[in-house]
CSV table of C-alpha atoms and ligand atoms in Angstrom, one decimal:
chain,number,residue,atom,x,y,z
A,16,MET,CA,-18.2,-12.4,3.2
A,17,GLY,CA,-15.1,-10.1,3.3
A,18,ALA,CA,-12.5,-10.0,0.7
A,19,GLY,CA,-8.5,-10.1,0.4
A,20,ARG,CA,-6.9,-8.2,-2.2
A,21,PHE,CA,-3.7,-7.5,-4.2
A,22,ALA,CA,-3.2,-3.8,-5.2
A,23,PRO,CA,0.1,-3.3,-7.5
A,24,SER,CA,1.2,-0.1,-8.5
A,25,PRO,CA,1.7,-0.6,-12.3
A,26,SER,CA,5.3,0.9,-12.4
A,27,GLY,CA,7.0,-2.1,-14.2
A,28,ASP,CA,7.0,-5.8,-14.3
A,29,MET,CA,6.6,-7.6,-10.8
A,30,HIS,CA,9.6,-9.3,-9.4
A,31,ILE,CA,9.6,-12.6,-7.6
A,32,GLY,CA,9.2,-10.7,-4.2
A,33,ASN,CA,6.0,-9.2,-5.5
A,34,LEU,CA,4.7,-12.4,-7.1
A,35,ARG,CA,5.2,-14.1,-3.9
A,36,THR,CA,3.2,-11.5,-1.9
A,37,ALA,CA,0.3,-12.0,-4.6
A,38,LEU,CA,0.3,-15.5,-4.0
A,39,LEU,CA,0.3,-15.2,-0.3
A,40,ALA,CA,-2.3,-12.7,-0.3
A,41,TRP,CA,-4.5,-15.0,-2.6
A,42,ALA,CA,-4.0,-18.0,-0.6
A,43,TRP,CA,-4.7,-16.2,2.7
A,44,ALA,CA,-8.0,-14.8,1.5
A,45,ARG,CA,-9.2,-18.1,-0.3
A,46,ARG,CA,-8.4,-20.3,2.7
A,47,SER,CA,-10.2,-18.0,5.1
A,48,GLY,CA,-13.3,-18.3,2.7
A,49,ARG,CA,-12.9,-14.8,1.5
A,50,LYS,CA,-13.4,-13.4,-1.9
A,51,PHE,CA,-10.1,-12.1,-3.6
A,52,VAL,CA,-10.0,-8.7,-5.6
A,53,LEU,CA,-7.3,-7.2,-7.7
A,54,ARG,CA,-6.8,-3.3,-8.0
A,55,VAL,CA,-4.6,-1.5,-10.3
A,56,GLU,CA,-3.2,1.4,-8.3
A,57,ASP,CA,-2.5,3.6,-11.2
A,58,ILE,CA,-3.0,7.1,-9.8
A,59,ASP,CA,0.7,7.6,-9.6
A,60,ARG,CA,3.9,5.6,-10.8
A,61,VAL,CA,2.5,4.3,-14.1
A,62,ARG,CA,4.4,2.6,-16.8
A,63,GLU,CA,2.8,2.3,-20.2
A,64,GLY,CA,1.5,-1.3,-20.4
A,65,ALA,CA,2.8,-2.4,-17.2
A,66,ALA,CA,-0.8,-3.1,-15.8
A,67,GLN,CA,-1.5,-5.5,-18.4
A,68,ARG,CA,1.7,-7.4,-18.0
A,69,GLN,CA,1.1,-7.5,-14.3
A,70,ILE,CA,-2.3,-9.1,-14.8
A,71,GLU,CA,-1.0,-11.5,-17.3
A,72,ASP,CA,1.8,-12.7,-14.8
A,73,LEU,CA,-0.8,-13.2,-12.1
A,74,GLN,CA,-2.9,-15.3,-14.5
A,75,ALA,CA,0.3,-17.3,-15.5
A,76,LEU,CA,0.9,-17.9,-11.6
A,77,GLY,CA,-2.3,-19.3,-11.2
A,78,VAL,CA,-3.8,-16.6,-9.0
A,79,ASP,CA,-7.5,-15.8,-9.9
A,80,TRP,CA,-9.7,-12.9,-8.6
A,81,ASP,CA,-13.5,-12.0,-8.2
A,82,GLY,CA,-15.1,-9.5,-10.6
A,83,GLU,CA,-13.6,-7.2,-12.6
A,84,VAL,CA,-10.1,-5.8,-12.0
A,85,LEU,CA,-10.6,-2.3,-10.5
A,86,PHE,CA,-8.5,0.7,-11.6
A,87,GLN,CA,-7.8,3.5,-9.2
A,88,THR,CA,-8.0,6.2,-11.6
A,89,THR,CA,-11.7,5.3,-12.2
A,90,ARG,CA,-12.4,6.3,-8.5
A,91,HIS,CA,-11.5,9.8,-8.7
A,92,ALA,CA,-15.1,10.9,-7.7
A,93,ALA,CA,-15.0,8.6,-4.6
A,94,HIS,CA,-11.9,9.9,-3.6
A,95,GLU,CA,-13.2,13.6,-3.7
A,96,GLU,CA,-16.1,12.7,-1.9
A,97,ALA,CA,-14.0,10.9,1.0
A,98,ILE,CA,-12.2,14.3,1.0
A,99,ALA,CA,-15.2,16.2,1.3
A,100,ARG,CA,-16.5,14.0,4.2
A,101,LEU,CA,-13.2,14.4,6.2
A,102,LYS,CA,-13.3,18.2,5.8
A,103,GLU,CA,-16.6,18.3,7.0
A,104,ARG,CA,-15.8,16.5,9.9
A,105,GLY,CA,-12.8,18.9,10.8
A,106,LEU,CA,-10.4,16.3,10.0
A,107,LEU,CA,-8.4,18.2,7.3
A,108,PHE,CA,-6.4,21.4,7.2
A,109,GLU,CA,-4.9,23.4,4.6
A,110,CYS,CA,-1.1,23.2,4.5
A,111,TYR,CA,0.6,26.3,2.5
A,112,CYS,CA,4.2,24.9,3.4
A,113,SER,CA,6.8,24.3,0.9
A,114,ARG,CA,9.1,21.4,1.3
A,115,ARG,CA,11.8,23.8,2.2
A,116,ASP,CA,9.4,25.4,5.0
A,117,ILE,CA,8.9,21.8,6.4
A,118,LYS,CA,12.6,20.9,6.4
A,119,GLU,CA,13.4,24.1,8.5
A,120,ALA,CA,10.6,23.7,10.9
A,121,SER,CA,11.5,20.0,11.4
A,122,SER,CA,14.6,20.7,12.8
A,123,ALA,CA,13.0,22.1,16.1
A,124,PRO,CA,13.8,19.9,19.1
A,125,HIS,CA,10.3,19.0,19.8
A,126,VAL,CA,9.2,17.5,16.2
A,127,ARG,CA,9.5,14.0,15.8
A,128,PRO,CA,11.9,13.2,13.0
A,129,GLY,CA,10.3,12.9,9.5
A,130,SER,CA,6.8,14.0,10.8
A,131,TYR,CA,5.0,17.3,9.8
A,132,PRO,CA,6.0,20.1,12.3
A,133,GLY,CA,2.5,21.5,12.8
A,134,THR,CA,3.2,24.7,11.1
A,135,CYS,CA,-0.4,25.4,9.3
A,136,ARG,CA,-2.4,23.1,11.5
A,137,ASN,CA,-3.8,25.9,14.1
A,138,LEU,CA,-3.8,29.2,12.1
A,139,THR,CA,-6.6,31.6,12.3
A,140,ASP,CA,-8.7,32.5,9.4
A,141,GLU,CA,-6.8,35.6,8.7
A,142,GLU,CA,-3.5,33.8,8.6
A,143,ARG,CA,-5.2,31.3,6.2
A,144,ALA,CA,-6.3,34.0,4.1
A,145,GLU,CA,-3.0,35.6,3.7
A,146,ALA,CA,-1.4,32.2,3.3
A,147,ARG,CA,-3.6,31.3,0.5
A,148,GLU,CA,-3.0,34.7,-1.4
A,149,ARG,CA,0.7,34.4,-0.9
A,150,LEU,CA,0.6,30.8,-2.6
A,151,ALA,CA,-1.9,32.0,-5.4
A,152,LYS,CA,0.8,34.6,-6.4
A,153,VAL,CA,3.3,31.8,-7.1
A,154,GLY,CA,0.6,29.8,-8.9
A,155,ARG,CA,0.4,27.2,-6.1
A,156,ALA,CA,-2.7,25.9,-4.2
A,157,PRO,CA,-2.7,24.3,-0.5
A,158,ALA,CA,-2.3,20.8,0.1
A,159,LEU,CA,-4.8,19.2,2.3
A,160,ARG,CA,-3.5,17.2,5.4
A,161,LEU,CA,-5.0,15.1,8.0
A,162,ASN,CA,-6.0,16.7,11.2
A,163,PRO,CA,-5.9,13.6,13.4
A,164,MET,CA,-8.1,13.7,16.6
A,165,VAL,CA,-5.8,11.0,18.1
A,166,ASP,CA,-2.1,10.9,19.0
A,167,GLU,CA,-1.7,7.1,18.1
A,168,TRP,CA,-3.5,4.3,16.4
A,169,SER,CA,-3.3,0.4,16.6
A,170,VAL,CA,-3.9,-2.2,14.0
A,171,GLU,CA,-3.9,-6.0,14.5
A,172,ASP,CA,-1.5,-7.9,12.3
A,173,GLU,CA,-1.4,-11.7,11.8
A,174,LEU,CA,2.3,-11.6,12.0
A,175,PHE,CA,3.3,-8.6,14.3
A,176,GLY,CA,0.6,-8.6,16.7
A,177,THR,CA,-0.6,-5.2,17.8
A,178,VAL,CA,1.1,-2.5,16.1
A,179,THR,CA,1.0,1.1,17.2
A,180,GLU,CA,2.4,4.3,15.5
A,181,PRO,CA,2.0,7.9,16.2
A,182,ILE,CA,-0.5,9.5,13.7
A,183,ASP,CA,1.0,12.3,11.5
A,184,CYS,CA,-0.7,14.9,9.7
A,185,VAL,CA,-0.2,13.2,6.4
A,186,VAL,CA,-0.9,14.8,3.0
A,187,LEU,CA,-4.2,13.6,1.7
A,188,GLN,CA,-4.5,15.7,-1.5
A,189,ARG,CA,-1.6,17.7,-2.9
A,190,GLY,CA,-1.6,21.3,-3.9
A,191,ASP,CA,-1.8,20.2,-7.5
A,192,GLY,CA,-5.2,18.4,-6.5
A,193,THR,CA,-3.9,14.8,-6.8
A,194,LEU,CA,-5.2,12.4,-4.1
A,195,ALA,CA,-2.5,10.7,-2.1
A,196,TYR,CA,-2.2,6.9,-1.9
A,197,ASN,CA,-3.0,6.7,1.9
A,198,LEU,CA,-6.6,8.1,1.0
A,199,ALA,CA,-7.1,6.2,-2.0
A,200,VAL,CA,-6.0,2.8,-0.7
A,201,VAL,CA,-8.4,3.2,2.2
A,202,VAL,CA,-11.6,4.2,0.1
A,203,ASP,CA,-10.9,1.5,-2.5
A,204,ASP,CA,-10.3,-1.2,0.0
A,205,ASP,CA,-13.8,-0.3,1.7
A,206,PHE,CA,-15.3,0.0,-1.7
A,207,GLN,CA,-14.2,-3.5,-2.9
A,208,GLY,CA,-15.2,-5.0,0.5
A,209,VAL,CA,-11.7,-5.8,1.6
A,210,ASP,CA,-11.2,-6.8,5.3
A,211,GLN,CA,-8.0,-8.7,5.3
A,212,ILE,CA,-5.0,-6.9,3.9
A,213,VAL,CA,-1.8,-9.1,3.1
A,214,ARG,CA,1.1,-7.0,1.7
A,215,ALA,CA,4.7,-6.6,2.3
A,216,ASP,CA,6.0,-5.5,5.6
A,217,ASP,CA,7.6,-2.2,4.2
A,218,LEU,CA,4.0,-0.9,4.5
A,219,LEU,CA,3.6,-2.0,8.1
A,220,SER,CA,4.4,1.5,9.6
A,221,SER,CA,1.6,3.2,7.3
A,222,ALA,CA,-1.1,0.7,8.5
A,223,PRO,CA,-2.1,2.6,11.7
A,224,ALA,CA,-2.4,5.8,9.7
A,225,GLN,CA,-4.4,4.1,7.0
A,226,ALA,CA,-6.5,2.4,9.5
A,227,TYR,CA,-7.2,5.7,11.3
A,228,ILE,CA,-8.3,7.2,8.0
A,229,ALA,CA,-10.8,4.3,7.5
A,230,HIS,CA,-12.0,4.9,11.2
A,231,ALA,CA,-12.4,8.5,10.4
A,232,LEU,CA,-14.5,7.7,7.4
A,233,GLY,CA,-16.6,5.2,9.2
A,234,TYR,CA,-15.3,2.1,7.7
A,235,GLU,CA,-14.7,-1.3,9.5
A,236,GLN,CA,-11.0,-1.7,10.5
A,237,PRO,CA,-9.3,-4.4,8.3
A,238,ARG,CA,-7.1,-7.1,9.7
A,239,TYR,CA,-3.6,-7.0,8.3
A,240,ALA,CA,-0.7,-9.4,7.7
A,241,HIS,CA,2.5,-7.8,6.8
A,242,VAL,CA,4.9,-10.5,4.9
A,243,PRO,CA,8.6,-10.4,4.8
A,244,LEU,CA,10.2,-8.7,1.7
A,245,VAL,CA,12.5,-10.8,-0.4
A,246,ILE,CA,15.9,-9.5,-0.4
A,247,ASN,CA,19.0,-9.7,-2.3
A,248,GLU,CA,22.4,-11.2,-1.3
A,249,GLU,CA,23.5,-7.8,0.1
A,250,GLY,CA,20.3,-7.8,2.3
A,251,ALA,CA,18.7,-5.0,0.6
A,252,ARG,CA,15.1,-5.0,-0.8
A,253,LEU,CA,15.3,-7.2,-4.1
A,254,ALA,CA,15.0,-4.9,-7.2
A,255,LYS,CA,15.0,-5.4,-11.0
A,256,ARG,CA,18.6,-4.5,-11.1
A,257,ASP,CA,19.6,-7.5,-9.3
A,258,GLY,CA,19.3,-9.7,-12.3
A,259,ALA,CA,16.5,-12.1,-13.7
A,260,VAL,CA,13.9,-11.4,-11.2
A,261,THR,CA,10.6,-11.1,-13.1
A,262,LEU,CA,8.6,-13.9,-14.2
A,263,ARG,CA,9.3,-13.3,-17.8
A,264,GLU,CA,13.0,-13.1,-17.1
A,265,LEU,CA,12.8,-16.3,-15.2
A,266,THR,CA,11.0,-18.3,-17.8
A,267,GLY,CA,13.2,-16.7,-20.5
A,268,LEU,CA,16.3,-18.5,-18.6
A,269,GLY,CA,14.3,-21.9,-19.0
A,270,MET,CA,12.4,-22.1,-15.6
A,271,SER,CA,8.7,-23.1,-15.9
A,272,VAL,CA,5.9,-21.3,-13.9
A,273,ALA,CA,5.8,-24.5,-11.7
A,274,ASP,CA,9.6,-24.0,-10.9
A,275,VAL,CA,8.8,-20.4,-9.9
A,276,VAL,CA,6.0,-21.5,-7.8
A,277,GLU,CA,8.1,-24.2,-6.3
A,278,GLN,CA,11.0,-21.6,-5.3
A,279,ILE,CA,8.4,-19.2,-3.8
A,280,SER,CA,6.6,-21.9,-1.8
A,281,GLY,CA,9.7,-23.4,-0.6
A,282,SER,CA,10.9,-20.0,0.5
A,283,LEU,CA,7.8,-20.0,2.8
A,284,GLY,CA,8.4,-23.5,4.0
A,285,PHE,CA,5.9,-25.3,1.7
A,286,GLU,CA,6.0,-27.9,-1.1
A,287,ALA,CA,3.8,-26.8,-4.0
A,288,ARG,CA,4.1,-26.6,-7.8
A,289,SER,CA,1.1,-24.5,-8.4
A,290,ALA,CA,-1.1,-22.1,-7.0
A,291,GLU,CA,-3.9,-24.7,-6.5
A,292,GLU,CA,-1.2,-26.6,-4.6
A,293,PHE,CA,0.2,-23.8,-2.6
A,294,LEU,CA,-3.6,-23.1,-1.6
A,295,ARG,CA,-3.9,-26.7,-0.3
A,296,VAL,CA,-0.8,-26.8,1.8
A,297,PHE,CA,-0.6,-23.2,3.0
A,298,ASP,CA,-1.0,-22.4,6.6
A,299,PRO,CA,-0.3,-18.9,8.0
A,300,ALA,CA,0.7,-20.7,11.5
A,301,LEU,CA,3.5,-22.6,9.8
A,302,MET,CA,4.8,-20.1,7.3
A,303,THR,CA,8.4,-19.1,7.4
A,304,ARG,CA,8.7,-15.6,8.6
A,305,GLU,CA,12.3,-14.8,7.7
A,306,PRO,CA,13.0,-12.7,4.7
A,307,TRP,CA,13.9,-14.7,1.8
A,308,VAL,CA,17.2,-14.1,0.2
A,309,PHE,CA,16.7,-14.5,-3.8
A,310,VAL,CA,19.8,-15.3,-5.8
A,311,PRO,CA,18.9,-14.9,-9.4
A,312,PRO,CA,19.8,-17.6,-11.8
A,313,GLU,CA,22.9,-16.9,-14.0
A,314,ALA,CA,22.0,-16.3,-17.8
B,10,LIG,N1,0.1,0.2,-4.6
B,10,LIG,C1,1.1,-0.2,-3.4
B,10,LIG,C2,2.4,-0.8,-4.0
B,10,LIG,O1,2.5,-1.5,-4.9
B,10,LIG,C3,0.6,-1.0,-2.6
B,10,LIG,C4,-0.8,-0.8,-1.6
B,10,LIG,C5,-1.0,-1.8,-0.6
B,10,LIG,O2,-0.8,-3.0,-0.8
B,10,LIG,O3,-1.7,-1.3,0.2
B,10,LIG,O4,3.5,-0.5,-3.4
């Protein structure tokens, strides 16, 4: 049996857009007979106490999960092991570039905007030794980048169909030794048996790279559903500064959790006042695919 998942970064309280994504991921997994797992992506962007509050909010919403919550920081050894495996397969290279080096090299006409210009990809052993020494002198160590064997990769998405993106030499381990989200997310999804990834569509363009990394590690390819973001009245992605947007803020203004679930369900084209009810009526084929403009209630 496969699993769906929700994998929040504990950077603060979730807003109604995050809650909506969580409810969708949960219902999508449950209605397809999958397990549902929760993972706290606490390898960066951590705010004290946020993980616990996120867990409480999900419980209040009526979202449940199988097994223990997985904290990503407990997975360091597995992430390191994946790095070692990719290295062994020739799928990583050391990169000695500073941000400035990359910026300068990226302005060359053949470089795709925003992509790594390839500076350190094909250096000789001698050049590497020199570069390593140069970095060591200023107290830095090289980063490790993906050395992809393909130019592009495709994933299947329930809402977007086949999505193909060029595969860039993304950083998988930074110079300070920290493992990148793009690596951790893939290793941990596999570890938790995740074969269905439902998340906000701001991550759509990262999906092919993540699926390629999964392939490189010998994992099955997951299926994706990238769901629309919730936006504010200006059309920008909803944020905390937009007003009362978290569950606690909304209930503080007199809304009940059932009212919040009703709003989320309504925005997706369904009528439900609890997670249970939502699960009964949810059908991906009938779901509204437009972004939802959320107008926070006045205090
Ligand atoms: N932890 C990421 C975030 O909260 C999401 C990762 C994912 O769903 O793949 O932005």
